[in-house]
Amino acid sequence: MALHPTIAEILANLPHPEGPLDPAAMRAGDDAQVPPLEERLPLHTVDDTIAHTPTGDVPIRIYTPVDADTYGVLVYFHGGAFFLGSLETHDHVARSLAHETGLKVIAVDYRLAPENAFPAGLDDCYAVVRWVADHGDELAWDEKTLAIAGDSSGGTFVAAVAALAHDDGFERITHQVLYYPSLDLDFDVDRYPSLRENAEGYGVETAGLKGFNSFYTDSGADPADPRVSPLKRTDLTGLPPALIVTAQYDPMRDEGERYGARLTDAGAEATVSRYAGANHGFVQHFSWIPDYHQVFAETAAFLRGDRK
């Protein structure tokens, strides 16, 4: 299938950035695209608070879809190449996840590179997951479902958190959901065919990956470290069931699909779902297109235990 025509039209009209990347300017540009509150999907409640954790105070946003006695919980890590993204830029993703899954969604405002050295962001994400388990009563957690989900670099954190939890003997995470994850920060173009097949013209380009991720790697994140490149972890046994969503026209498509294959080989449950005609970032940028909004219903079905 060709690139979705709506996506193709929008990409064709996007300006091409020139010169060195400027995190402050790029963040401001992303913030300018956030819709006003009255245009966002309404939920029962949306509350900002602080998770007081052993690694520090982490801002979080709690999305409660309906009034109920108890809830399953999904902890969400936004994307943005480890230096972009916020509770605001990905608010619509968290709202859609809460609405479609019926779970209480907790979005993590983790510390960003380059201002914060590795592993600050990863520590925040893992700490909030542990915080949820420790504060189940006040969250009305049903103590059954504790899922983690993330898009792009947020998907990197999902895989890394799942592994850290397993190594620590913390077995409360029930599901991991990764949307077009970046799982191997070694961007040698010969490592995965999709790095060459989708190198140019689809929004995120192979030649730009090293530069975008340099804010993270220059802050101490070593691509050889499995916490940074989860595909470099040698043993994937014992990890929670995974839904890995990939995009046909994503340079990083194959590493996500490789993660699914390796999980299966290790005896873990893994579902890989490739979205035809989609590009990297489609959950954040193009989930208003009906074909791609389906990703939230698929996520809900996976979390319920429905199988294709």
mmCIF file of C-alpha atoms in Angstrom:
data_model
loop_
_atom_site.group_PDB
_atom_site.id
_atom_site.type_symbol
_atom_site.label_atom_id
_atom_site.label_comp_id
_atom_site.label_asym_id
_atom_site.label_seq_id
_atom_site.Cartn_x
_atom_site.Cartn_y
_atom_site.Cartn_z
ATOM 1 C CA MET A 1 0.000 0.000 0.000
ATOM 2 C CA ALA A 2 1.231 3.500 -0.799
ATOM 3 C CA LEU A 3 1.651 6.109 1.903
ATOM 4 C CA HIS A 4 -1.801 7.252 3.002
ATOM 5 C CA PRO A 5 -2.744 10.166 0.714
ATOM 6 C CA THR A 6 -3.638 12.496 3.582
ATOM 7 C CA ILE A 7 -0.298 11.855 5.259
ATOM 8 C CA ALA A 8 1.518 12.273 1.937
ATOM 9 C CA GLU A 9 -0.158 15.612 1.286
ATOM 10 C CA ILE A 10 0.690 16.963 4.740
ATOM 11 C CA LEU A 11 4.302 15.786 4.562
ATOM 12 C CA ALA A 12 4.729 17.384 1.148
ATOM 13 C CA ASN A 13 3.818 20.770 2.599
ATOM 14 C CA LEU A 14 5.956 20.608 5.730
ATOM 15 C CA PRO A 15 9.031 22.876 5.821
ATOM 16 C CA HIS A 16 12.391 21.130 5.919
ATOM 17 C CA PRO A 17 14.425 22.233 8.944
ATOM 18 C CA GLU A 18 17.830 23.670 8.229
ATOM 19 C CA GLY A 19 20.849 24.066 10.485
ATOM 20 C CA PRO A 20 21.434 22.482 13.903
ATOM 21 C CA LEU A 21 18.474 21.257 15.916
ATOM 22 C CA ASP A 22 17.321 23.682 18.609
ATOM 23 C CA PRO A 23 15.440 21.875 21.423
ATOM 24 C CA ALA A 24 13.902 25.056 22.841
ATOM 25 C CA ALA A 25 12.595 26.210 19.477
ATOM 26 C CA MET A 26 11.298 22.764 18.575
ATOM 27 C CA ARG A 27 9.502 22.427 21.906
ATOM 28 C CA ALA A 28 7.908 25.835 21.427
ATOM 29 C CA GLY A 29 6.766 24.800 17.973
ATOM 30 C CA ASP A 30 5.181 21.635 19.318
ATOM 31 C CA ASP A 31 3.482 23.541 22.129
ATOM 32 C CA ALA A 32 1.953 25.935 19.597
ATOM 33 C CA GLN A 33 0.101 23.007 18.008
ATOM 34 C CA VAL A 34 -1.656 21.911 21.211
ATOM 35 C CA PRO A 35 -5.430 22.451 20.925
ATOM 36 C CA PRO A 36 -7.308 24.433 23.581
ATOM 37 C CA LEU A 37 -8.858 22.494 26.440
ATOM 38 C CA GLU A 38 -12.413 22.910 25.159
ATOM 39 C CA GLU A 39 -11.528 21.056 21.959
ATOM 40 C CA ARG A 40 -10.135 17.984 23.696
ATOM 41 C CA LEU A 41 -11.908 14.675 24.239
ATOM 42 C CA PRO A 42 -13.892 14.977 27.495
ATOM 43 C CA LEU A 43 -13.388 12.418 30.251
ATOM 44 C CA HIS A 44 -14.795 11.989 33.745
ATOM 45 C CA THR A 45 -11.784 13.728 35.317
ATOM 46 C CA VAL A 46 -8.296 14.831 34.305
ATOM 47 C CA ASP A 47 -6.013 15.765 37.190
ATOM 48 C CA ASP A 48 -2.426 16.963 37.418
ATOM 49 C CA THR A 49 -0.476 15.879 40.473
ATOM 50 C CA ILE A 50 2.970 14.825 41.673
ATOM 51 C CA ALA A 51 4.195 11.287 42.225
ATOM 52 C CA HIS A 52 6.583 11.412 45.159
ATOM 53 C CA THR A 53 9.068 8.650 44.385
ATOM 54 C CA PRO A 54 12.482 7.545 45.679
ATOM 55 C CA THR A 55 14.088 9.117 42.599
ATOM 56 C CA GLY A 56 12.333 12.444 43.132
ATOM 57 C CA ASP A 57 9.044 14.201 42.482
ATOM 58 C CA VAL A 58 7.622 13.383 39.051
ATOM 59 C CA PRO A 59 4.721 15.375 37.550
ATOM 60 C CA ILE A 60 1.947 13.140 36.260
ATOM 61 C CA ARG A 61 -1.497 13.576 34.749
ATOM 62 C CA ILE A 62 -4.247 11.144 35.725
ATOM 63 C CA TYR A 63 -7.043 10.482 33.221
ATOM 64 C CA THR A 64 -10.155 8.834 34.664
ATOM 65 C CA PRO A 65 -12.524 7.811 31.853
ATOM 66 C CA VAL A 66 -15.710 7.152 33.854
ATOM 67 C CA ASP A 67 -16.950 7.050 37.416
ATOM 68 C CA ALA A 68 -16.275 3.559 38.789
ATOM 69 C CA ASP A 69 -15.305 1.814 41.998
ATOM 70 C CA THR A 70 -12.021 0.396 40.676
ATOM 71 C CA TYR A 71 -9.885 0.690 37.557
ATOM 72 C CA GLY A 72 -7.154 -1.058 35.715
ATOM 73 C CA VAL A 73 -4.228 1.314 35.225
ATOM 74 C CA LEU A 74 -2.145 2.126 32.168
ATOM 75 C CA VAL A 75 1.035 4.184 32.644
ATOM 76 C CA TYR A 76 1.871 6.129 29.484
ATOM 77 C CA PHE A 77 5.283 7.435 28.363
ATOM 78 C CA HIS A 78 5.142 10.015 25.570
ATOM 79 C CA GLY A 79 7.506 10.064 22.612
ATOM 80 C CA GLY A 80 9.768 12.804 21.295
ATOM 81 C CA ALA A 81 13.300 11.426 20.733
ATOM 82 C CA PHE A 82 13.977 11.783 24.473
ATOM 83 C CA PHE A 83 14.184 15.598 24.244
ATOM 84 C CA LEU A 84 10.728 16.596 23.002
ATOM 85 C CA GLY A 85 7.170 15.947 24.116
ATOM 86 C CA SER A 86 5.179 16.747 27.239
ATOM 87 C CA LEU A 87 1.906 16.096 28.998
ATOM 88 C CA GLU A 88 0.349 18.700 26.706
ATOM 89 C CA THR A 89 1.707 17.588 23.329
ATOM 90 C CA HIS A 90 0.527 14.031 23.913
ATOM 91 C CA ASP A 91 -2.599 14.809 25.929
ATOM 92 C CA HIS A 92 -4.839 13.670 23.064
ATOM 93 C CA VAL A 93 -3.117 10.277 22.951
ATOM 94 C CA ALA A 94 -3.604 9.715 26.672
ATOM 95 C CA ARG A 95 -7.256 10.799 26.455
ATOM 96 C CA SER A 96 -7.935 8.404 23.594
ATOM 97 C CA LEU A 97 -6.243 5.569 25.461
ATOM 98 C CA ALA A 98 -8.395 6.200 28.542
ATOM 99 C CA HIS A 99 -11.585 6.540 26.510
ATOM 100 C CA GLU A 100 -11.067 3.394 24.430
ATOM 101 C CA THR A 101 -9.597 1.102 27.079
ATOM 102 C CA GLY A 102 -11.669 2.196 30.071
ATOM 103 C CA LEU A 103 -8.476 2.178 32.129
ATOM 104 C CA LYS A 104 -7.208 4.962 34.333
ATOM 105 C CA VAL A 105 -4.279 6.389 32.368
ATOM 106 C CA ILE A 106 -1.329 7.998 34.121
ATOM 107 C CA ALA A 107 0.891 10.054 31.818
ATOM 108 C CA VAL A 108 4.448 10.684 33.017
ATOM 109 C CA ASP A 109 6.134 14.057 32.601
ATOM 110 C CA TYR A 110 9.609 12.537 32.767
ATOM 111 C CA ARG A 111 12.824 14.559 32.664
ATOM 112 C CA LEU A 112 14.114 15.287 29.170
ATOM 113 C CA ALA A 113 17.546 15.323 27.585
ATOM 114 C CA PRO A 114 19.838 17.176 27.173
ATOM 115 C CA GLU A 115 19.157 19.097 30.388
ATOM 116 C CA ASN A 116 18.952 15.859 32.361
ATOM 117 C CA ALA A 117 21.622 13.178 32.087
ATOM 118 C CA PHE A 118 20.771 9.540 31.454
ATOM 119 C CA PRO A 119 19.067 7.679 33.093
ATOM 120 C CA ALA A 120 16.882 10.483 34.520
ATOM 121 C CA GLY A 121 13.929 10.008 32.160
ATOM 122 C CA LEU A 122 13.997 6.235 32.420
ATOM 123 C CA ASP A 123 14.241 6.430 36.206
ATOM 124 C CA ASP A 124 11.166 8.666 36.314
ATOM 125 C CA CYS A 125 9.127 6.278 34.187
ATOM 126 C CA TYR A 126 10.044 3.221 36.230
ATOM 127 C CA ALA A 127 9.545 5.070 39.503
ATOM 128 C CA VAL A 128 6.006 6.079 38.557
ATOM 129 C CA VAL A 129 5.109 2.480 37.697
ATOM 130 C CA ARG A 130 6.325 1.398 41.129
ATOM 131 C CA TRP A 131 4.499 4.371 42.683
ATOM 132 C CA VAL A 132 1.221 3.179 41.161
ATOM 133 C CA ALA A 133 1.578 -0.209 42.832
ATOM 134 C CA ASP A 134 2.397 1.465 46.141
ATOM 135 C CA HIS A 135 -0.597 3.836 45.936
ATOM 136 C CA GLY A 136 -3.208 1.452 44.603
ATOM 137 C CA ASP A 137 -5.783 2.340 47.246
ATOM 138 C CA GLU A 138 -5.837 6.057 46.488
ATOM 139 C CA LEU A 139 -5.887 5.351 42.736
ATOM 140 C CA ALA A 140 -8.710 2.804 43.112
ATOM 141 C CA TRP A 141 -6.506 0.348 41.223
ATOM 142 C CA ASP A 142 -8.117 -3.046 40.770
ATOM 143 C CA GLU A 143 -4.720 -4.758 41.304
ATOM 144 C CA LYS A 144 -5.346 -6.783 38.148
ATOM 145 C CA THR A 145 -4.226 -4.674 35.179
ATOM 146 C CA LEU A 146 -1.083 -2.560 35.312
ATOM 147 C CA ALA A 147 -0.080 -1.881 31.719
ATOM 148 C CA ILE A 148 2.661 0.345 30.345
ATOM 149 C CA ALA A 149 2.493 2.019 26.939
ATOM 150 C CA GLY A 150 4.543 4.471 24.938
ATOM 151 C CA ASP A 151 5.141 5.814 21.448
ATOM 152 C CA SER A 152 8.535 6.117 19.725
ATOM 153 C CA SER A 153 11.103 6.919 22.434
ATOM 154 C CA GLY A 154 8.303 6.300 24.928
ATOM 155 C CA GLY A 155 8.235 2.780 23.491
ATOM 156 C CA THR A 156 11.949 2.524 24.243
ATOM 157 C CA PHE A 157 11.143 3.303 27.868
ATOM 158 C CA VAL A 158 8.353 0.712 27.868
ATOM 159 C CA ALA A 159 10.737 -2.072 26.866
ATOM 160 C CA ALA A 160 13.425 -0.851 29.257
ATOM 161 C CA VAL A 161 10.998 -0.528 32.189
ATOM 162 C CA ALA A 162 9.596 -3.996 31.552
ATOM 163 C CA ALA A 163 13.129 -5.403 31.685
ATOM 164 C CA LEU A 164 14.117 -3.431 34.799
ATOM 165 C CA ALA A 165 10.984 -4.563 36.597
ATOM 166 C CA HIS A 166 11.663 -8.189 35.697
ATOM 167 C CA ASP A 167 15.237 -7.960 36.930
ATOM 168 C CA ASP A 168 14.048 -6.394 40.192
ATOM 169 C CA GLY A 169 11.459 -9.105 40.766
ATOM 170 C CA PHE A 170 8.632 -6.576 40.357
ATOM 171 C CA GLU A 171 6.053 -8.727 38.597
ATOM 172 C CA ARG A 172 3.016 -6.432 38.691
ATOM 173 C CA ILE A 173 3.286 -5.183 35.083
ATOM 174 C CA THR A 174 0.684 -7.134 33.114
ATOM 175 C CA HIS A 175 1.114 -5.741 29.558
ATOM 176 C CA GLN A 176 3.514 -3.693 27.483
ATOM 177 C CA VAL A 177 2.308 -1.671 24.490
ATOM 178 C CA LEU A 178 4.863 -0.142 22.136
ATOM 179 C CA TYR A 179 3.898 2.162 19.277
ATOM 180 C CA TYR A 180 6.621 2.271 16.563
ATOM 181 C CA PRO A 181 9.354 1.975 19.206
ATOM 182 C CA SER A 182 12.997 2.939 18.827
ATOM 183 C CA LEU A 183 14.740 -0.117 20.268
ATOM 184 C CA ASP A 184 18.249 -0.023 18.815
ATOM 185 C CA LEU A 185 20.020 3.323 18.838
ATOM 186 C CA ASP A 186 22.833 1.952 16.679
ATOM 187 C CA PHE A 187 21.680 3.510 13.412
ATOM 188 C CA ASP A 188 23.985 1.626 11.053
ATOM 189 C CA VAL A 189 21.802 1.597 7.923
ATOM 190 C CA ASP A 190 22.675 -2.029 7.216
ATOM 191 C CA ARG A 191 21.281 -3.319 10.513
ATOM 192 C CA TYR A 192 17.627 -3.352 9.410
ATOM 193 C CA PRO A 193 16.193 -3.236 5.870
ATOM 194 C CA SER A 194 13.613 -0.583 6.827
ATOM 195 C CA LEU A 195 16.408 1.903 7.543
ATOM 196 C CA ARG A 196 17.162 1.858 3.815
ATOM 197 C CA GLU A 197 13.685 1.146 2.450
ATOM 198 C CA ASN A 198 12.133 4.091 4.333
ATOM 199 C CA ALA A 199 15.180 6.312 4.453
ATOM 200 C CA GLU A 200 13.645 9.422 2.895
ATOM 201 C CA GLY A 201 10.301 11.064 2.303
ATOM 202 C CA TYR A 202 8.260 9.758 5.222
ATOM 203 C CA GLY A 203 8.694 12.443 7.862
ATOM 204 C CA VAL A 204 11.344 10.807 10.030
ATOM 205 C CA GLU A 205 14.396 10.079 7.892
ATOM 206 C CA THR A 206 17.226 7.654 8.521
ATOM 207 C CA ALA A 207 19.922 10.282 8.036
ATOM 208 C CA GLY A 208 18.392 12.386 10.813
ATOM 209 C CA LEU A 209 18.058 9.677 13.458
ATOM 210 C CA LYS A 210 21.547 10.053 14.869
ATOM 211 C CA GLY A 211 21.151 13.820 15.190
ATOM 212 C CA PHE A 212 17.744 13.614 16.843
ATOM 213 C CA ASN A 213 18.956 11.056 19.342
ATOM 214 C CA SER A 214 22.259 12.826 19.977
ATOM 215 C CA PHE A 215 20.687 14.899 22.742
ATOM 216 C CA TYR A 216 20.062 11.618 24.566
ATOM 217 C CA THR A 217 23.289 9.834 23.712
ATOM 218 C CA ASP A 218 25.410 12.910 24.455
ATOM 219 C CA SER A 219 23.787 13.063 27.904
ATOM 220 C CA GLY A 220 25.213 9.659 28.795
ATOM 221 C CA ALA A 221 22.910 7.168 27.083
ATOM 222 C CA ASP A 222 25.176 4.517 25.547
ATOM 223 C CA PRO A 223 23.548 2.749 22.552
ATOM 224 C CA ALA A 224 25.308 -0.461 23.630
ATOM 225 C CA ASP A 225 23.429 -0.411 26.967
ATOM 226 C CA PRO A 226 20.253 -2.567 26.901
ATOM 227 C CA ARG A 227 18.502 0.133 28.936
ATOM 228 C CA VAL A 228 19.062 2.441 25.947
ATOM 229 C CA SER A 229 18.746 -0.133 23.143
ATOM 230 C CA PRO A 230 16.466 -2.838 24.555
ATOM 231 C CA LEU A 231 17.093 -5.107 21.574
ATOM 232 C CA LYS A 232 20.630 -5.564 22.888
ATOM 233 C CA ARG A 233 19.284 -7.373 25.947
ATOM 234 C CA THR A 234 20.333 -10.983 25.522
ATOM 235 C CA ASP A 235 17.529 -12.604 27.548
ATOM 236 C CA LEU A 236 13.910 -11.600 26.955
ATOM 237 C CA THR A 237 12.342 -14.439 28.906
ATOM 238 C CA GLY A 238 9.792 -13.641 31.575
ATOM 239 C CA LEU A 239 8.676 -10.301 30.128
ATOM 240 C CA PRO A 240 4.977 -9.365 30.066
ATOM 241 C CA PRO A 241 2.772 -9.852 27.002
ATOM 242 C CA ALA A 242 3.465 -7.247 24.349
ATOM 243 C CA LEU A 243 1.595 -5.446 21.606
ATOM 244 C CA ILE A 244 4.073 -3.898 19.173
ATOM 245 C CA VAL A 245 2.524 -1.508 16.659
ATOM 246 C CA THR A 246 4.670 -0.628 13.662
ATOM 247 C CA ALA A 247 4.225 1.602 10.627
ATOM 248 C CA GLN A 248 4.855 0.471 7.067
ATOM 249 C CA TYR A 249 6.861 3.584 6.160
ATOM 250 C CA ASP A 250 8.961 3.931 9.302
ATOM 251 C CA PRO A 251 12.757 3.588 9.193
ATOM 252 C CA MET A 252 12.547 1.933 12.622
ATOM 253 C CA ARG A 253 9.811 -0.516 11.622
ATOM 254 C CA ASP A 254 12.036 -3.584 11.547
ATOM 255 C CA GLU A 255 13.535 -3.151 15.000
ATOM 256 C CA GLY A 256 10.063 -3.106 16.536
ATOM 257 C CA GLU A 257 9.110 -6.215 14.627
ATOM 258 C CA ARG A 258 12.389 -7.850 15.592
ATOM 259 C CA TYR A 259 11.554 -7.215 19.251
ATOM 260 C CA GLY A 260 8.265 -9.029 18.779
ATOM 261 C CA ALA A 261 9.987 -11.985 17.131
ATOM 262 C CA ARG A 262 12.601 -12.204 19.870
ATOM 263 C CA LEU A 263 9.936 -12.076 22.584
ATOM 264 C CA THR A 264 8.130 -14.952 20.889
ATOM 265 C CA ASP A 265 11.368 -16.916 20.586
ATOM 266 C CA ALA A 266 11.924 -16.360 24.321
ATOM 267 C CA GLY A 267 8.502 -17.795 25.143
ATOM 268 C CA ALA A 268 6.825 -14.467 25.845
ATOM 269 C CA GLU A 269 3.501 -13.518 24.286
ATOM 270 C CA ALA A 270 3.893 -10.911 21.544
ATOM 271 C CA THR A 271 1.586 -9.480 18.905
ATOM 272 C CA VAL A 272 3.059 -7.392 16.092
ATOM 273 C CA SER A 273 0.609 -5.202 14.198
ATOM 274 C CA ARG A 274 1.895 -3.292 11.164
ATOM 275 C CA TYR A 275 -0.275 -0.382 9.991
ATOM 276 C CA ALA A 276 -0.288 -0.144 6.211
ATOM 277 C CA GLY A 277 0.238 3.283 4.667
ATOM 278 C CA ALA A 278 1.323 4.779 7.984
ATOM 279 C CA ASN A 279 4.550 6.554 8.925
ATOM 280 C CA HIS A 280 6.484 7.005 12.145
ATOM 281 C CA GLY A 281 4.487 9.113 14.574
ATOM 282 C CA PHE A 282 1.054 8.286 13.214
ATOM 283 C CA VAL A 283 -0.485 7.656 16.645
ATOM 284 C CA GLN A 284 0.492 11.159 17.751
ATOM 285 C CA HIS A 285 -0.041 13.010 14.496
ATOM 286 C CA PHE A 286 -2.585 11.113 12.418
ATOM 287 C CA SER A 287 -4.837 9.116 14.750
ATOM 288 C CA TRP A 288 -7.663 11.465 13.728
ATOM 289 C CA ILE A 289 -7.720 9.501 10.451
ATOM 290 C CA PRO A 290 -10.257 6.685 11.021
ATOM 291 C CA ASP A 291 -7.927 3.970 9.678
ATOM 292 C CA TYR A 292 -5.356 4.896 12.311
ATOM 293 C CA HIS A 293 -7.661 5.747 15.196
ATOM 294 C CA GLN A 294 -8.289 2.005 15.159
ATOM 295 C CA VAL A 295 -4.987 1.612 17.022
ATOM 296 C CA PHE A 296 -6.713 2.565 20.269
ATOM 297 C CA ALA A 297 -9.437 -0.056 19.811
ATOM 298 C CA GLU A 298 -6.750 -2.623 19.030
ATOM 299 C CA THR A 299 -4.917 -1.625 22.199
ATOM 300 C CA ALA A 300 -8.117 -2.004 24.211
ATOM 301 C CA ALA A 301 -8.747 -5.467 22.767
ATOM 302 C CA PHE A 302 -5.192 -6.532 23.598
ATOM 303 C CA LEU A 303 -5.509 -5.297 27.175
ATOM 304 C CA ARG A 304 -8.844 -7.114 27.572
ATOM 305 C CA GLY A 305 -7.207 -10.331 26.413
ATOM 306 C CA ASP A 306 -9.050 -10.529 23.095
ATOM 307 C CA ARG A 307 -6.971 -12.350 20.512
ATOM 308 C CA LYS A 308 -7.157 -12.223 16.750
#
